[in-house]
PDB file of C-alpha atoms in Angstrom:
ATOM      1  CA  MET M  80       8.246   9.404   1.359  1.00 48.00           C
ATOM      2  CA  LYS M  81       5.785   6.593   2.066  1.00 61.00           C
ATOM      3  CA  LYS M  82       3.819   7.279  -1.103  1.00 67.00           C
ATOM      4  CA  ASN M  83       7.023   7.027  -3.154  1.00 74.00           C
ATOM      5  CA  LEU M  84       7.929   3.766  -1.392  1.00 68.00           C
ATOM      6  CA  TYR M  85       4.514   2.217  -2.079  1.00 72.00           C
ATOM      7  CA  THR M  86       4.661   3.370  -5.675  1.00 79.00           C
ATOM      8  CA  ARG M  87       7.995   1.611  -6.120  1.00 77.00           C
ATOM      9  CA  LEU M  88       6.625  -1.565  -4.542  1.00 77.00           C
ATOM     10  CA  LEU M  89       3.582  -1.516  -6.782  1.00 79.00           C
ATOM     11  CA  LYS M  90       5.803  -1.100  -9.846  1.00 84.00           C
ATOM     12  CA  TYR M  91       7.506  -4.375  -8.927  1.00 81.00           C
ATOM     13  CA  THR M  92       4.138  -6.056  -8.475  1.00 82.00           C
ATOM     14  CA  PHE M  93       2.508  -4.676 -11.604  1.00 83.00           C
ATOM     15  CA  ARG M  94       5.288  -5.976 -13.826  1.00 88.00           C
ATOM     16  CA  TYR M  95       3.241  -9.176 -13.737  1.00 89.00           C
ATOM     17  CA  LYS M  96      -0.169  -7.768 -14.665  1.00 90.00           C
ATOM     18  CA  GLY M  97      -1.451 -11.029 -16.192  1.00 92.00           C
ATOM     19  CA  LEU M  98      -0.713 -13.144 -13.138  1.00 92.00           C
ATOM     20  CA  PHE M  99      -1.988 -10.396 -10.863  1.00 90.00           C
ATOM     21  CA  SER M 100      -5.241 -10.137 -12.853  1.00 92.00           C
ATOM     22  CA  LEU M 101      -5.789 -13.893 -12.584  1.00 95.00           C
ATOM     23  CA  SER M 102      -5.256 -13.618  -8.855  1.00 93.00           C
ATOM     24  CA  ILE M 103      -7.820 -10.813  -8.603  1.00 93.00           C
ATOM     25  CA  LEU M 104     -10.293 -12.907 -10.623  1.00 95.00           C
ATOM     26  CA  GLY M 105      -9.795 -15.787  -8.183  1.00 95.00           C
ATOM     27  CA  PHE M 106     -10.445 -13.543  -5.191  1.00 94.00           C
ATOM     28  CA  PHE M 107     -13.556 -12.182  -6.910  1.00 95.00           C
ATOM     29  CA  LEU M 108     -14.890 -15.734  -7.343  1.00 96.00           C
ATOM     30  CA  PHE M 109     -14.044 -16.467  -3.697  1.00 95.00           C
ATOM     31  CA  ALA M 110     -15.979 -13.404  -2.476  1.00 94.00           C
ATOM     32  CA  LEU M 111     -18.904 -14.153  -4.782  1.00 94.00           C
ATOM     33  CA  ALA M 112     -19.128 -17.694  -3.409  1.00 95.00           C
ATOM     34  CA  ASP M 113     -19.012 -16.431   0.187  1.00 92.00           C
ATOM     35  CA  ILE M 114     -21.873 -14.033  -0.492  1.00 93.00           C
ATOM     36  CA  SER M 115     -23.795 -16.831  -2.237  1.00 93.00           C
ATOM     37  CA  ALA M 116     -23.279 -19.012   0.843  1.00 93.00           C
ATOM     38  CA  VAL M 117     -25.034 -16.381   2.959  1.00 91.00           C
ATOM     39  CA  GLU M 118     -28.002 -16.382   0.581  1.00 90.00           C
ATOM     40  CA  TRP M 119     -27.938 -20.219   0.561  1.00 91.00           C
ATOM     41  CA  LEU M 120     -28.125 -20.263   4.349  1.00 91.00           C
ATOM     42  CA  LYS M 121     -31.096 -17.882   4.219  1.00 88.00           C
ATOM     43  CA  ARG M 122     -32.847 -20.238   1.794  1.00 85.00           C
ATOM     44  CA  VAL M 123     -32.109 -23.278   3.978  1.00 87.00           C
ATOM     45  CA  ILE M 124     -33.630 -21.541   7.001  1.00 86.00           C
ATOM     46  CA  GLY M 125     -36.637 -20.559   4.876  1.00 83.00           C
ATOM     47  CA  PHE M 126     -36.999 -24.145   3.656  1.00 81.00           C
ATOM     48  CA  ILE M 127     -36.875 -25.517   7.202  1.00 82.00           C
ATOM     49  CA  ASN M 128     -39.439 -23.006   8.487  1.00 82.00           C
ATOM     50  CA  SER M 129     -41.754 -23.339   5.484  1.00 78.00           C
ATOM     51  CA  GLU M 130     -44.514 -25.941   5.432  1.00 71.00           C
ATOM     52  CA  GLU M 131     -45.249 -25.423   1.747  1.00 68.00           C
ATOM     53  CA  GLU M 132     -43.727 -27.318  -1.137  1.00 64.00           C
ATOM     54  CA  SER M 133     -41.131 -25.277  -2.980  1.00 63.00           C
ATOM     55  CA  ILE M 134     -38.669 -25.587  -5.795  1.00 63.00           C
ATOM     56  CA  LEU M 135     -35.848 -25.981  -3.284  1.00 66.00           C
ATOM     57  CA  ASN M 136     -35.885 -29.525  -2.010  1.00 79.00           C
ATOM     58  CA  PRO M 137     -33.047 -30.969   0.088  1.00 81.00           C
ATOM     59  CA  LEU M 138     -31.287 -32.406  -2.964  1.00 84.00           C
ATOM     60  CA  ASN M 139     -31.295 -29.048  -4.768  1.00 84.00           C
ATOM     61  CA  LEU M 140     -29.998 -27.321  -1.639  1.00 85.00           C
ATOM     62  CA  ALA M 141     -27.195 -29.873  -1.294  1.00 89.00           C
ATOM     63  CA  LEU M 142     -26.219 -29.529  -4.962  1.00 92.00           C
ATOM     64  CA  LEU M 143     -26.262 -25.745  -4.634  1.00 92.00           C
ATOM     65  CA  LEU M 144     -23.980 -25.946  -1.603  1.00 92.00           C
ATOM     66  CA  LEU M 145     -21.618 -28.267  -3.505  1.00 95.00           C
ATOM     67  CA  PHE M 146     -21.511 -25.784  -6.397  1.00 96.00           C
ATOM     68  CA  ILE M 147     -20.882 -22.826  -4.073  1.00 95.00           C
ATOM     69  CA  SER M 148     -18.137 -24.719  -2.225  1.00 95.00           C
ATOM     70  CA  THR M 149     -16.464 -25.696  -5.496  1.00 96.00           C
ATOM     71  CA  ILE M 150     -16.484 -22.118  -6.791  1.00 96.00           C
ATOM     72  CA  ARG M 151     -15.158 -20.884  -3.436  1.00 95.00           C
ATOM     73  CA  GLY M 152     -12.334 -23.437  -3.435  1.00 96.00           C
ATOM     74  CA  VAL M 153     -11.374 -22.742  -7.043  1.00 97.00           C
ATOM     75  CA  GLY M 154     -11.394 -18.995  -6.422  1.00 96.00           C
ATOM     76  CA  PHE M 155      -9.294 -19.364  -3.265  1.00 94.00           C
ATOM     77  CA  TYR M 156      -6.766 -21.584  -5.037  1.00 96.00           C
ATOM     78  CA  ILE M 157      -6.472 -19.389  -8.140  1.00 96.00           C
ATOM     79  CA  GLY M 158      -6.184 -16.202  -6.087  1.00 94.00           C
ATOM     80  CA  ASN M 159      -3.543 -17.503  -3.697  1.00 92.00           C
ATOM     81  CA  PHE M 160      -1.567 -19.450  -6.306  1.00 95.00           C
ATOM     82  CA  PHE M 161      -1.122 -16.562  -8.702  1.00 94.00           C
ATOM     83  CA  MET M 162      -0.523 -14.012  -5.935  1.00 91.00           C
ATOM     84  CA  ALA M 163       2.181 -16.264  -4.448  1.00 89.00           C
ATOM     85  CA  ASN M 164       3.699 -16.555  -7.914  1.00 91.00           C
ATOM     86  CA  VAL M 165       3.772 -12.769  -8.231  1.00 89.00           C
ATOM     87  CA  GLY M 166       5.291 -12.548  -4.736  1.00 85.00           C
ATOM     88  CA  LEU M 167       8.140 -14.904  -5.629  1.00 87.00           C
ATOM     89  CA  LYS M 168       8.884 -12.959  -8.785  1.00 89.00           C
ATOM     90  CA  VAL M 169       8.891  -9.682  -6.829  1.00 85.00           C
ATOM     91  CA  VAL M 170      11.361 -11.179  -4.302  1.00 84.00           C
ATOM     92  CA  HIS M 171      13.587 -12.303  -7.152  1.00 86.00           C
ATOM     93  CA  ASN M 172      13.540  -8.844  -8.775  1.00 87.00           C
ATOM     94  CA  LEU M 173      14.174  -7.074  -5.465  1.00 83.00           C
ATOM     95  CA  ARG M 174      17.136  -9.314  -4.711  1.00 83.00           C
ATOM     96  CA  GLN M 175      18.562  -8.759  -8.184  1.00 86.00           C
ATOM     97  CA  ASP M 176      18.298  -4.991  -7.795  1.00 85.00           C
ATOM     98  CA  LEU M 177      19.711  -5.106  -4.263  1.00 82.00           C
ATOM     99  CA  ILE M 178      22.703  -7.212  -5.263  1.00 82.00           C
ATOM    100  CA  GLY M 179      23.269  -4.969  -8.294  1.00 86.00           C
ATOM    101  CA  SER M 180      23.264  -1.992  -5.932  1.00 83.00           C
ATOM    102  CA  LEU M 181      25.650  -3.731  -3.508  1.00 81.00           C
ATOM    103  CA  LEU M 182      28.132  -4.372  -6.321  1.00 81.00           C
ATOM    104  CA  LEU M 183      28.354  -0.633  -6.976  1.00 83.00           C
ATOM    105  CA  GLN M 184      28.998   0.357  -3.333  1.00 81.00           C
ATOM    106  CA  PRO M 185      32.457   1.617  -2.339  1.00 81.00           C
ATOM    107  CA  MET M 186      34.666  -0.397   0.033  1.00 81.00           C
ATOM    108  CA  SER M 187      33.937   2.050   2.858  1.00 80.00           C
ATOM    109  CA  PHE M 188      30.299   0.889   2.803  1.00 77.00           C
ATOM    110  CA  PHE M 189      31.363  -2.708   3.502  1.00 75.00           C
ATOM    111  CA  ASP M 190      33.795  -1.566   6.209  1.00 74.00           C
ATOM    112  CA  GLN M 191      30.991   0.232   8.064  1.00 79.00           C
ATOM    113  CA  ALA M 192      28.161  -2.304   7.557  1.00 75.00           C
ATOM    114  CA  SER M 193      28.257  -5.673   9.303  1.00 75.00           C
ATOM    115  CA  LYS M 194      27.982  -8.844   7.262  1.00 74.00           C
ATOM    116  CA  GLY M 195      24.874  -9.842   9.201  1.00 77.00           C
ATOM    117  CA  GLU M 196      23.172  -6.578   8.331  1.00 77.00           C
ATOM    118  CA  ILE M 197      23.908  -6.991   4.617  1.00 77.00           C
ATOM    119  CA  VAL M 198      22.761 -10.628   4.580  1.00 77.00           C
ATOM    120  CA  ASN M 199      19.651  -9.620   6.530  1.00 77.00           C
ATOM    121  CA  ARG M 200      18.792  -7.037   3.866  1.00 75.00           C
ATOM    122  CA  VAL M 201      19.202  -9.547   1.049  1.00 76.00           C
ATOM    123  CA  ILE M 202      17.324 -12.418   2.694  1.00 77.00           C
ATOM    124  CA  PHE M 203      14.924 -11.233   5.401  1.00 78.00           C
ATOM    125  CA  THR M 204      14.019  -7.668   4.426  1.00 77.00           C
ATOM    126  CA  THR M 205      13.216  -8.537   0.802  1.00 75.00           C
ATOM    127  CA  ASN M 206      10.720 -11.138   2.022  1.00 77.00           C
ATOM    128  CA  GLN M 207       9.152  -8.588   4.363  1.00 78.00           C
ATOM    129  CA  ILE M 208       8.856  -6.063   1.557  1.00 75.00           C
ATOM    130  CA  THR M 209       7.231  -8.696  -0.629  1.00 74.00           C
ATOM    131  CA  GLY M 210       4.684  -9.250   2.115  1.00 71.00           C
ATOM    132  CA  ALA M 211       3.900  -5.554   1.962  1.00 70.00           C
ATOM    133  CA  ALA M 212       3.669  -5.568  -1.824  1.00 70.00           C
ATOM    134  CA  THR M 213       1.644  -8.731  -2.464  1.00 76.00           C
ATOM    135  CA  ASN M 214      -0.026  -9.827   0.762  1.00 77.00           C
ATOM    136  CA  ALA M 215      -1.483  -6.380   1.306  1.00 79.00           C
ATOM    137  CA  LEU M 216      -2.896  -6.418  -2.212  1.00 82.00           C
ATOM    138  CA  LYS M 217      -4.215  -9.945  -1.663  1.00 84.00           C
ATOM    139  CA  ILE M 218      -6.041  -8.909   1.491  1.00 87.00           C
ATOM    140  CA  LEU M 219      -7.299  -5.734  -0.159  1.00 86.00           C
ATOM    141  CA  ALA M 220      -8.704  -7.673  -3.119  1.00 88.00           C
ATOM    142  CA  LYS M 221     -10.169 -10.615  -1.218  1.00 89.00           C
ATOM    143  CA  GLU M 222     -11.632  -8.690   1.689  1.00 90.00           C
ATOM    144  CA  GLY M 223     -12.528  -5.684  -0.475  1.00 91.00           C
ATOM    145  CA  PHE M 224     -14.674  -7.734  -2.843  1.00 93.00           C
ATOM    146  CA  LEU M 225     -16.260  -9.487   0.120  1.00 91.00           C
ATOM    147  CA  LEU M 226     -16.950  -6.205   1.921  1.00 90.00           C
ATOM    148  CA  ILE M 227     -18.521  -4.564  -1.119  1.00 92.00           C
ATOM    149  CA  GLY M 228     -20.603  -7.635  -1.924  1.00 92.00           C
ATOM    150  CA  LEU M 229     -21.830  -8.077   1.633  1.00 90.00           C
ATOM    151  CA  PHE M 230     -22.609  -4.365   1.870  1.00 89.00           C
ATOM    152  CA  ILE M 231     -24.758  -4.561  -1.273  1.00 92.00           C
ATOM    153  CA  TYR M 232     -26.417  -7.695   0.090  1.00 92.00           C
ATOM    154  CA  LEU M 233     -27.050  -5.951   3.424  1.00 89.00           C
ATOM    155  CA  VAL M 234     -28.682  -2.992   1.672  1.00 92.00           C
ATOM    156  CA  TYR M 235     -30.816  -5.498  -0.226  1.00 91.00           C
ATOM    157  CA  LEU M 236     -31.896  -7.176   3.030  1.00 89.00           C
ATOM    158  CA  SER M 237     -32.342  -4.138   5.311  1.00 89.00           C
ATOM    159  CA  TRP M 238     -31.396  -0.555   4.599  1.00 90.00           C
ATOM    160  CA  LYS M 239     -32.018   0.396   8.260  1.00 91.00           C
ATOM    161  CA  LEU M 240     -29.439  -2.077   9.538  1.00 88.00           C
ATOM    162  CA  THR M 241     -27.022  -0.758   6.905  1.00 89.00           C
ATOM    163  CA  VAL M 242     -27.396   2.784   8.285  1.00 91.00           C
ATOM    164  CA  VAL M 243     -26.625   1.536  11.823  1.00 90.00           C
ATOM    165  CA  ILE M 244     -23.475  -0.204  10.593  1.00 87.00           C
ATOM    166  CA  LEU M 245     -22.375   2.924   8.741  1.00 89.00           C
ATOM    167  CA  LEU M 246     -22.691   4.894  11.984  1.00 91.00           C
ATOM    168  CA  ILE M 247     -20.588   2.354  13.928  1.00 92.00           C
ATOM    169  CA  ALA M 248     -17.897   1.937  11.236  1.00 89.00           C
ATOM    170  CA  PRO M 249     -15.860   5.075  12.158  1.00 90.00           C
ATOM    171  CA  LEU M 250     -15.421   3.821  15.727  1.00 91.00           C
ATOM    172  CA  ILE M 251     -14.134   0.515  14.414  1.00 91.00           C
ATOM    173  CA  GLY M 252     -11.773   2.414  12.105  1.00 89.00           C
ATOM    174  CA  ILE M 253     -10.248   4.276  15.066  1.00 92.00           C
ATOM    175  CA  VAL M 254      -9.581   1.016  16.931  1.00 91.00           C
ATOM    176  CA  VAL M 255      -7.997  -0.553  13.840  1.00 90.00           C
ATOM    177  CA  SER M 256      -5.810   2.539  13.335  1.00 90.00           C
ATOM    178  CA  LEU M 257      -4.491   2.348  16.891  1.00 91.00           C
ATOM    179  CA  ALA M 258      -3.750  -1.362  16.512  1.00 90.00           C
ATOM    180  CA  ASP M 259      -1.967  -0.680  13.202  1.00 89.00           C
ATOM    181  CA  LYS M 260       0.413   1.812  14.825  1.00 89.00           C
ATOM    182  CA  ARG M 261       1.305  -0.673  17.540  1.00 89.00           C
ATOM    183  CA  LEU M 262       1.906  -3.475  15.039  1.00 89.00           C
ATOM    184  CA  ARG M 263       4.224  -1.233  13.009  1.00 88.00           C
ATOM    185  CA  ARG M 264       6.341  -0.541  16.101  1.00 88.00           C
ATOM    186  CA  VAL M 265       6.538  -4.270  16.862  1.00 87.00           C
ATOM    187  CA  ALA M 266       7.502  -5.067  13.237  1.00 84.00           C
ATOM    188  CA  LYS M 267      10.286  -2.463  13.358  1.00 83.00           C
ATOM    189  CA  LYS M 268      11.656  -4.005  16.550  1.00 82.00           C
ATOM    190  CA  ILE M 269      11.612  -7.467  14.960  1.00 83.00           C
ATOM    191  CA  GLN M 270      13.506  -6.137  11.944  1.00 78.00           C
ATOM    192  CA  ASP M 271      16.130  -4.516  14.186  1.00 76.00           C
ATOM    193  CA  VAL M 272      16.582  -7.760  16.142  1.00 77.00           C
ATOM    194  CA  MET M 273      16.962  -9.775  12.926  1.00 71.00           C
ATOM    195  CA  GLY M 274      19.632  -7.292  11.754  1.00 61.00           C
TER     196      GLY M 274
END
């Protein structure tokens, strides 16, 4: 059932492939800039500790930081702007489909359902579903690119430390899974209260 639900949500989202692709590109730039900032910090520490003359003088380091910050800001803006645009379009499509479905319901449906429950479905629940459809993808893209990039960078710096992190990761996954179950119960209660 859940797989079918997520597939339907993704169909709404992927109707806007162009906007979604631009958003993914923005999040890729954002992650690339974050990883570059880590390397920049390494170079700054090396410059401070080094007594030799090098290509990286303070002006070059400052200009590099300005460039990294600009790319990070542009990526963040592009990613969030286009993902929000997709989210609004998904809400609009969901509401259209929901209202179209409500128009086809028999009178007995309206006798049994309260007005508050129907209004809640049209207004509140569609926004929550949009959060599941677009915000989850936004987090997956932004944090996914960052995770992959930092993992590659970590392997580049120290493969031994990477092995230690890979051994600890399953324990972290268990904790996150437990927290996820609790948050789902809380979200369901909030939805029931809003209804």
